[in-house]
Amino acid sequence: MTGPPRLRPEDRPDFDAVLRLAMGTAEIRTALSAGPGGRAGDRLRSRALDAADEIAAAAGPEYAACLAVRAAGRRAAAPRPATGHHTLLPALAVLTPVVAATSATFLLLFGYTLRLADPTAALPGSLVTAGWVFAAVAAVSTLVALAALLRTAVRERGGPPTAERVEQARLDWRRALLARGMPPHLNGYVREELPHAPTHTPRTGPPCSD
């Protein structure tokens, strides 16, 4: 069983912004003001940055959702090279039923016409047999093409995530980080740095987007 995802380097600025919001609450400021020399805030921030992965784990589900939406958006925006392999398969999927159906129609009509003219000849029977083979190929290839189209439609039904969805997932993670990740750790650090300072659970609101 895997744990929560580790904090990505590109998300460190968001973590730092949420940390500043948490340290700016009245309770934390009051506790830090009791520290001698005014360096308690710097030590508190340094400890929180060093423990970023541990703190971020408290908002692990929201962070995993944020990463998933962001990755889906990047995949949708990435250009796809038009290689021969990728362009040949769709063409075959479209052309195979058409060619097979056309060949089946021609062979069956020609074979049955020759059979009416000469029922004892071997060629009409071979043409009719070949015609039915092509008819089967046309039917199977049509079903395969329809199944591929249906699978693509189901996979892309939701469409790629919009920029608004990506930003909303980011804000949801920041809110969860501020609500569940920062308070217990910051209060714990304050108690260790300033054992006689009063600490409370910060009453924080949702962080603002940058």
PDB file of C-alpha atoms in Angstrom:
ATOM      1  CA  MET A   1       0.000   0.000   0.000  1.00  0.00           C
ATOM      2  CA  THR A   2       1.533   3.296  -1.079  1.00  0.00           C
ATOM      3  CA  GLY A   3       1.514   6.383   1.081  1.00  0.00           C
ATOM      4  CA  PRO A   4       0.533   9.919   0.120  1.00  0.00           C
ATOM      5  CA  PRO A   5       2.490  11.439  -2.767  1.00  0.00           C
ATOM      6  CA  ARG A   6       5.593  13.408  -1.914  1.00  0.00           C
ATOM      7  CA  LEU A   7       5.472  17.137  -2.421  1.00  0.00           C
ATOM      8  CA  ARG A   8       6.603  18.075  -5.924  1.00  0.00           C
ATOM      9  CA  PRO A   9       9.185  20.847  -6.351  1.00  0.00           C
ATOM     10  CA  GLU A  10       6.737  22.938  -8.389  1.00  0.00           C
ATOM     11  CA  ASP A  11       4.298  22.876  -5.450  1.00  0.00           C
ATOM     12  CA  ARG A  12       6.788  24.155  -2.874  1.00  0.00           C
ATOM     13  CA  PRO A  13       5.776  27.805  -3.497  1.00  0.00           C
ATOM     14  CA  ASP A  14       2.151  26.902  -2.723  1.00  0.00           C
ATOM     15  CA  PHE A  15       3.244  25.129   0.441  1.00  0.00           C
ATOM     16  CA  ASP A  16       5.286  28.170   1.457  1.00  0.00           C
ATOM     17  CA  ALA A  17       2.308  30.475   0.791  1.00  0.00           C
ATOM     18  CA  VAL A  18       0.018  28.351   2.966  1.00  0.00           C
ATOM     19  CA  LEU A  19       2.708  28.246   5.669  1.00  0.00           C
ATOM     20  CA  ARG A  20       2.854  32.058   5.696  1.00  0.00           C
ATOM     21  CA  LEU A  21      -0.928  32.202   6.041  1.00  0.00           C
ATOM     22  CA  ALA A  22      -0.868  29.761   8.957  1.00  0.00           C
ATOM     23  CA  MET A  23       1.955  31.603  10.701  1.00  0.00           C
ATOM     24  CA  GLY A  24       0.082  34.869  10.226  1.00  0.00           C
ATOM     25  CA  THR A  25      -2.859  33.822  12.392  1.00  0.00           C
ATOM     26  CA  ALA A  26      -3.347  35.697  15.650  1.00  0.00           C
ATOM     27  CA  GLU A  27      -2.709  32.650  17.839  1.00  0.00           C
ATOM     28  CA  ILE A  28       0.622  31.775  16.231  1.00  0.00           C
ATOM     29  CA  ARG A  29       1.773  35.405  16.194  1.00  0.00           C
ATOM     30  CA  THR A  30       0.900  35.773  19.863  1.00  0.00           C
ATOM     31  CA  ALA A  31       2.794  32.615  20.771  1.00  0.00           C
ATOM     32  CA  LEU A  32       5.841  33.633  18.744  1.00  0.00           C
ATOM     33  CA  SER A  33       5.912  37.114  20.249  1.00  0.00           C
ATOM     34  CA  ALA A  34       6.631  35.527  23.612  1.00  0.00           C
ATOM     35  CA  GLY A  35       9.892  34.091  22.320  1.00  0.00           C
ATOM     36  CA  PRO A  36      13.163  35.803  23.293  1.00  0.00           C
ATOM     37  CA  GLY A  37      15.138  37.457  20.549  1.00  0.00           C
ATOM     38  CA  GLY A  38      12.381  37.286  17.966  1.00  0.00           C
ATOM     39  CA  ARG A  39      13.974  34.312  16.218  1.00  0.00           C
ATOM     40  CA  ALA A  40      11.306  31.761  17.104  1.00  0.00           C
ATOM     41  CA  GLY A  41       9.373  32.554  13.909  1.00  0.00           C
ATOM     42  CA  ASP A  42      12.411  31.854  11.718  1.00  0.00           C
ATOM     43  CA  ARG A  43      13.074  28.558  13.468  1.00  0.00           C
ATOM     44  CA  LEU A  44       9.404  27.610  13.220  1.00  0.00           C
ATOM     45  CA  ARG A  45       9.302  28.314   9.487  1.00  0.00           C
ATOM     46  CA  SER A  46      12.564  26.445   8.901  1.00  0.00           C
ATOM     47  CA  ARG A  47      11.280  23.372  10.737  1.00  0.00           C
ATOM     48  CA  ALA A  48       8.017  23.434   8.807  1.00  0.00           C
ATOM     49  CA  LEU A  49       9.829  23.643   5.470  1.00  0.00           C
ATOM     50  CA  ASP A  50      12.093  20.758   6.436  1.00  0.00           C
ATOM     51  CA  ALA A  51       9.024  18.671   7.323  1.00  0.00           C
ATOM     52  CA  ALA A  52       7.056  19.681   4.226  1.00  0.00           C
ATOM     53  CA  ASP A  53       6.357  16.105   3.131  1.00  0.00           C
ATOM     54  CA  GLU A  54       5.144  15.115   6.592  1.00  0.00           C
ATOM     55  CA  ILE A  55       2.893  18.166   6.857  1.00  0.00           C
ATOM     56  CA  ALA A  56       1.560  17.769   3.315  1.00  0.00           C
ATOM     57  CA  ALA A  57       0.654  14.134   4.024  1.00  0.00           C
ATOM     58  CA  ALA A  58      -2.284  15.371   6.123  1.00  0.00           C
ATOM     59  CA  ALA A  59      -3.831  16.675   2.888  1.00  0.00           C
ATOM     60  CA  GLY A  60      -2.715  13.653   0.885  1.00  0.00           C
ATOM     61  CA  PRO A  61      -6.077  12.831  -0.808  1.00  0.00           C
ATOM     62  CA  GLU A  62      -6.555  16.398  -2.014  1.00  0.00           C
ATOM     63  CA  TYR A  63      -2.957  16.568  -3.220  1.00  0.00           C
ATOM     64  CA  ALA A  64      -3.274  13.273  -5.104  1.00  0.00           C
ATOM     65  CA  ALA A  65      -6.446  14.568  -6.765  1.00  0.00           C
ATOM     66  CA  CYS A  66      -4.661  17.798  -7.677  1.00  0.00           C
ATOM     67  CA  LEU A  67      -1.777  15.883  -9.264  1.00  0.00           C
ATOM     68  CA  ALA A  68      -4.167  13.638 -11.200  1.00  0.00           C
ATOM     69  CA  VAL A  69      -6.165  16.537 -12.638  1.00  0.00           C
ATOM     70  CA  ARG A  70      -2.995  18.432 -13.504  1.00  0.00           C
ATOM     71  CA  ALA A  71      -1.474  15.392 -15.251  1.00  0.00           C
ATOM     72  CA  ALA A  72      -4.674  14.843 -17.240  1.00  0.00           C
ATOM     73  CA  GLY A  73      -4.618  18.457 -18.337  1.00  0.00           C
ATOM     74  CA  ARG A  74      -0.993  18.206 -19.441  1.00  0.00           C
ATOM     75  CA  ARG A  75      -1.665  15.010 -21.398  1.00  0.00           C
ATOM     76  CA  ALA A  76      -4.599  16.647 -23.165  1.00  0.00           C
ATOM     77  CA  ALA A  77      -2.523  19.717 -24.030  1.00  0.00           C
ATOM     78  CA  ALA A  78       0.558  17.800 -25.197  1.00  0.00           C
ATOM     79  CA  PRO A  79       0.924  17.587 -29.000  1.00  0.00           C
ATOM     80  CA  ARG A  80       0.700  14.080 -30.359  1.00  0.00           C
ATOM     81  CA  PRO A  81       3.176  13.233 -33.136  1.00  0.00           C
ATOM     82  CA  ALA A  82       1.517  11.905 -36.255  1.00  0.00           C
ATOM     83  CA  THR A  83       3.638   8.801 -36.749  1.00  0.00           C
ATOM     84  CA  GLY A  84       2.974   6.247 -39.442  1.00  0.00           C
ATOM     85  CA  HIS A  85       1.796   3.705 -36.862  1.00  0.00           C
ATOM     86  CA  HIS A  86      -0.818   6.041 -35.425  1.00  0.00           C
ATOM     87  CA  THR A  87      -2.085   7.265 -38.804  1.00  0.00           C
ATOM     88  CA  LEU A  88      -2.168   3.842 -40.495  1.00  0.00           C
ATOM     89  CA  LEU A  89      -4.407   2.085 -37.983  1.00  0.00           C
ATOM     90  CA  PRO A  90      -7.338   4.536 -38.222  1.00  0.00           C
ATOM     91  CA  ALA A  91      -7.109   4.431 -42.011  1.00  0.00           C
ATOM     92  CA  LEU A  92      -7.226   0.639 -42.004  1.00  0.00           C
ATOM     93  CA  ALA A  93     -10.151   0.665 -39.579  1.00  0.00           C
ATOM     94  CA  VAL A  94     -12.118   2.835 -41.996  1.00  0.00           C
ATOM     95  CA  LEU A  95     -11.014   1.293 -45.303  1.00  0.00           C
ATOM     96  CA  THR A  96     -11.154  -2.409 -44.432  1.00  0.00           C
ATOM     97  CA  PRO A  97     -14.966  -2.655 -44.062  1.00  0.00           C
ATOM     98  CA  VAL A  98     -15.511  -0.592 -47.208  1.00  0.00           C
ATOM     99  CA  VAL A  99     -13.100  -2.583 -49.382  1.00  0.00           C
ATOM    100  CA  ALA A 100     -14.310  -5.916 -48.011  1.00  0.00           C
ATOM    101  CA  ALA A 101     -17.980  -5.028 -48.544  1.00  0.00           C
ATOM    102  CA  THR A 102     -17.335  -3.788 -52.067  1.00  0.00           C
ATOM    103  CA  SER A 103     -15.380  -6.921 -52.963  1.00  0.00           C
ATOM    104  CA  ALA A 104     -18.062  -9.162 -51.448  1.00  0.00           C
ATOM    105  CA  THR A 105     -20.816  -7.448 -53.441  1.00  0.00           C
ATOM    106  CA  PHE A 106     -18.909  -7.760 -56.719  1.00  0.00           C
ATOM    107  CA  LEU A 107     -17.910 -11.399 -56.212  1.00  0.00           C
ATOM    108  CA  LEU A 108     -21.367 -12.509 -55.112  1.00  0.00           C
ATOM    109  CA  LEU A 109     -23.134 -10.771 -57.976  1.00  0.00           C
ATOM    110  CA  PHE A 110     -20.641 -12.023 -60.543  1.00  0.00           C
ATOM    111  CA  GLY A 111     -20.543 -15.528 -59.112  1.00  0.00           C
ATOM    112  CA  TYR A 112     -24.323 -15.966 -58.940  1.00  0.00           C
ATOM    113  CA  THR A 113     -24.679 -14.515 -62.453  1.00  0.00           C
ATOM    114  CA  LEU A 114     -22.177 -17.037 -63.850  1.00  0.00           C
ATOM    115  CA  ARG A 115     -23.887 -19.850 -61.924  1.00  0.00           C
ATOM    116  CA  LEU A 116     -27.191 -19.005 -63.646  1.00  0.00           C
ATOM    117  CA  ALA A 117     -25.461 -19.105 -67.012  1.00  0.00           C
ATOM    118  CA  ASP A 118     -23.546 -22.340 -66.362  1.00  0.00           C
ATOM    119  CA  PRO A 119     -24.546 -24.207 -63.154  1.00  0.00           C
ATOM    120  CA  THR A 120     -21.909 -26.907 -63.695  1.00  0.00           C
ATOM    121  CA  ALA A 121     -18.888 -24.602 -63.965  1.00  0.00           C
ATOM    122  CA  ALA A 122     -16.412 -24.480 -61.034  1.00  0.00           C
ATOM    123  CA  LEU A 123     -15.588 -20.779 -61.271  1.00  0.00           C
ATOM    124  CA  PRO A 124     -18.987 -19.445 -60.087  1.00  0.00           C
ATOM    125  CA  GLY A 125     -18.788 -21.541 -56.915  1.00  0.00           C
ATOM    126  CA  SER A 126     -15.303 -20.233 -56.126  1.00  0.00           C
ATOM    127  CA  LEU A 127     -16.434 -16.657 -56.685  1.00  0.00           C
ATOM    128  CA  VAL A 128     -19.474 -17.111 -54.455  1.00  0.00           C
ATOM    129  CA  THR A 129     -17.332 -18.659 -51.704  1.00  0.00           C
ATOM    130  CA  ALA A 130     -14.828 -15.801 -51.925  1.00  0.00           C
ATOM    131  CA  GLY A 131     -17.687 -13.311 -51.855  1.00  0.00           C
ATOM    132  CA  TRP A 132     -19.066 -14.729 -48.611  1.00  0.00           C
ATOM    133  CA  VAL A 133     -15.575 -14.683 -47.093  1.00  0.00           C
ATOM    134  CA  PHE A 134     -15.236 -10.993 -47.908  1.00  0.00           C
ATOM    135  CA  ALA A 135     -18.725 -10.390 -46.519  1.00  0.00           C
ATOM    136  CA  ALA A 136     -17.654 -11.988 -43.223  1.00  0.00           C
ATOM    137  CA  VAL A 137     -14.475  -9.872 -43.173  1.00  0.00           C
ATOM    138  CA  ALA A 138     -16.580  -6.745 -43.764  1.00  0.00           C
ATOM    139  CA  ALA A 139     -18.927  -7.641 -40.912  1.00  0.00           C
ATOM    140  CA  VAL A 140     -16.138  -8.418 -38.426  1.00  0.00           C
ATOM    141  CA  SER A 141     -14.088  -5.325 -39.310  1.00  0.00           C
ATOM    142  CA  THR A 142     -17.180  -3.145 -38.991  1.00  0.00           C
ATOM    143  CA  LEU A 143     -17.838  -4.499 -35.495  1.00  0.00           C
ATOM    144  CA  VAL A 144     -14.203  -3.936 -34.512  1.00  0.00           C
ATOM    145  CA  ALA A 145     -14.284  -0.353 -35.788  1.00  0.00           C
ATOM    146  CA  LEU A 146     -17.542   0.362 -33.939  1.00  0.00           C
ATOM    147  CA  ALA A 147     -16.129  -1.108 -30.724  1.00  0.00           C
ATOM    148  CA  ALA A 148     -13.025   1.094 -31.019  1.00  0.00           C
ATOM    149  CA  LEU A 149     -15.155   4.188 -31.591  1.00  0.00           C
ATOM    150  CA  LEU A 150     -17.345   3.318 -28.594  1.00  0.00           C
ATOM    151  CA  ARG A 151     -14.317   2.791 -26.354  1.00  0.00           C
ATOM    152  CA  THR A 152     -12.855   6.130 -27.429  1.00  0.00           C
ATOM    153  CA  ALA A 153     -16.170   7.889 -26.796  1.00  0.00           C
ATOM    154  CA  VAL A 154     -16.469   6.381 -23.316  1.00  0.00           C
ATOM    155  CA  ARG A 155     -12.849   7.224 -22.438  1.00  0.00           C
ATOM    156  CA  GLU A 156     -13.165  10.827 -23.576  1.00  0.00           C
ATOM    157  CA  ARG A 157     -16.737  11.395 -22.425  1.00  0.00           C
ATOM    158  CA  GLY A 158     -15.667  13.647 -19.559  1.00  0.00           C
ATOM    159  CA  GLY A 159     -13.280  15.552 -21.780  1.00  0.00           C
ATOM    160  CA  PRO A 160      -9.920  16.960 -20.690  1.00  0.00           C
ATOM    161  CA  PRO A 161      -9.928  18.972 -17.474  1.00  0.00           C
ATOM    162  CA  THR A 162     -10.334  22.695 -17.976  1.00  0.00           C
ATOM    163  CA  ALA A 163      -8.014  25.285 -16.492  1.00  0.00           C
ATOM    164  CA  GLU A 164     -10.755  26.054 -13.961  1.00  0.00           C
ATOM    165  CA  ARG A 165     -10.854  22.416 -12.810  1.00  0.00           C
ATOM    166  CA  VAL A 166      -7.081  22.334 -12.435  1.00  0.00           C
ATOM    167  CA  GLU A 167      -7.105  25.562 -10.424  1.00  0.00           C
ATOM    168  CA  GLN A 168     -10.000  24.340  -8.258  1.00  0.00           C
ATOM    169  CA  ALA A 169      -8.121  21.138  -7.425  1.00  0.00           C
ATOM    170  CA  ARG A 170      -5.092  23.236  -6.464  1.00  0.00           C
ATOM    171  CA  LEU A 171      -7.196  25.453  -4.192  1.00  0.00           C
ATOM    172  CA  ASP A 172      -8.888  22.424  -2.604  1.00  0.00           C
ATOM    173  CA  TRP A 173      -5.450  21.057  -1.739  1.00  0.00           C
ATOM    174  CA  ARG A 174      -4.320  24.386  -0.268  1.00  0.00           C
ATOM    175  CA  ARG A 175      -7.462  24.608   1.866  1.00  0.00           C
ATOM    176  CA  ALA A 176      -6.971  21.075   3.168  1.00  0.00           C
ATOM    177  CA  LEU A 177      -3.298  21.808   3.864  1.00  0.00           C
ATOM    178  CA  LEU A 178      -4.201  24.928   5.813  1.00  0.00           C
ATOM    179  CA  ALA A 179      -7.023  23.243   7.722  1.00  0.00           C
ATOM    180  CA  ARG A 180      -5.492  19.849   8.549  1.00  0.00           C
ATOM    181  CA  GLY A 181      -1.783  19.988   7.818  1.00  0.00           C
ATOM    182  CA  MET A 182      -0.428  23.174   9.317  1.00  0.00           C
ATOM    183  CA  PRO A 183      -2.228  23.600  12.708  1.00  0.00           C
ATOM    184  CA  PRO A 184      -1.092  20.451  14.548  1.00  0.00           C
ATOM    185  CA  HIS A 185       2.483  20.711  13.333  1.00  0.00           C
ATOM    186  CA  LEU A 186       2.875  24.423  13.982  1.00  0.00           C
ATOM    187  CA  ASN A 187       1.349  24.133  17.436  1.00  0.00           C
ATOM    188  CA  GLY A 188       3.640  21.214  18.176  1.00  0.00           C
ATOM    189  CA  TYR A 189       6.682  23.190  17.066  1.00  0.00           C
ATOM    190  CA  VAL A 190       5.609  26.185  19.153  1.00  0.00           C
ATOM    191  CA  ARG A 191       5.261  23.986  22.242  1.00  0.00           C
ATOM    192  CA  GLU A 192       8.772  22.630  21.659  1.00  0.00           C
ATOM    193  CA  GLU A 193      10.340  26.019  20.937  1.00  0.00           C
ATOM    194  CA  LEU A 194       8.322  27.966  23.518  1.00  0.00           C
ATOM    195  CA  PRO A 195       6.962  25.514  26.084  1.00  0.00           C
ATOM    196  CA  HIS A 196       5.337  28.273  28.163  1.00  0.00           C
ATOM    197  CA  ALA A 197       3.617  30.051  25.255  1.00  0.00           C
ATOM    198  CA  PRO A 198      -0.170  29.542  24.869  1.00  0.00           C
ATOM    199  CA  THR A 199      -1.165  27.650  21.730  1.00  0.00           C
ATOM    200  CA  HIS A 200      -4.534  27.136  20.115  1.00  0.00           C
ATOM    201  CA  THR A 201      -5.789  25.592  16.932  1.00  0.00           C
ATOM    202  CA  PRO A 202      -5.624  28.397  14.361  1.00  0.00           C
ATOM    203  CA  ARG A 203      -9.004  29.514  13.054  1.00  0.00           C
ATOM    204  CA  THR A 204      -8.072  29.800   9.401  1.00  0.00           C
ATOM    205  CA  GLY A 205     -10.128  30.479   6.328  1.00  0.00           C
ATOM    206  CA  PRO A 206      -9.504  29.291   2.790  1.00  0.00           C
ATOM    207  CA  PRO A 207      -6.240  30.502   1.289  1.00  0.00           C
ATOM    208  CA  CYS A 208      -6.347  33.010  -1.497  1.00  0.00           C
ATOM    209  CA  SER A 209      -4.969  32.047  -4.889  1.00  0.00           C
ATOM    210  CA  ASP A 210      -1.777  33.698  -5.987  1.00  0.00           C
TER     211      ASP A 210
END
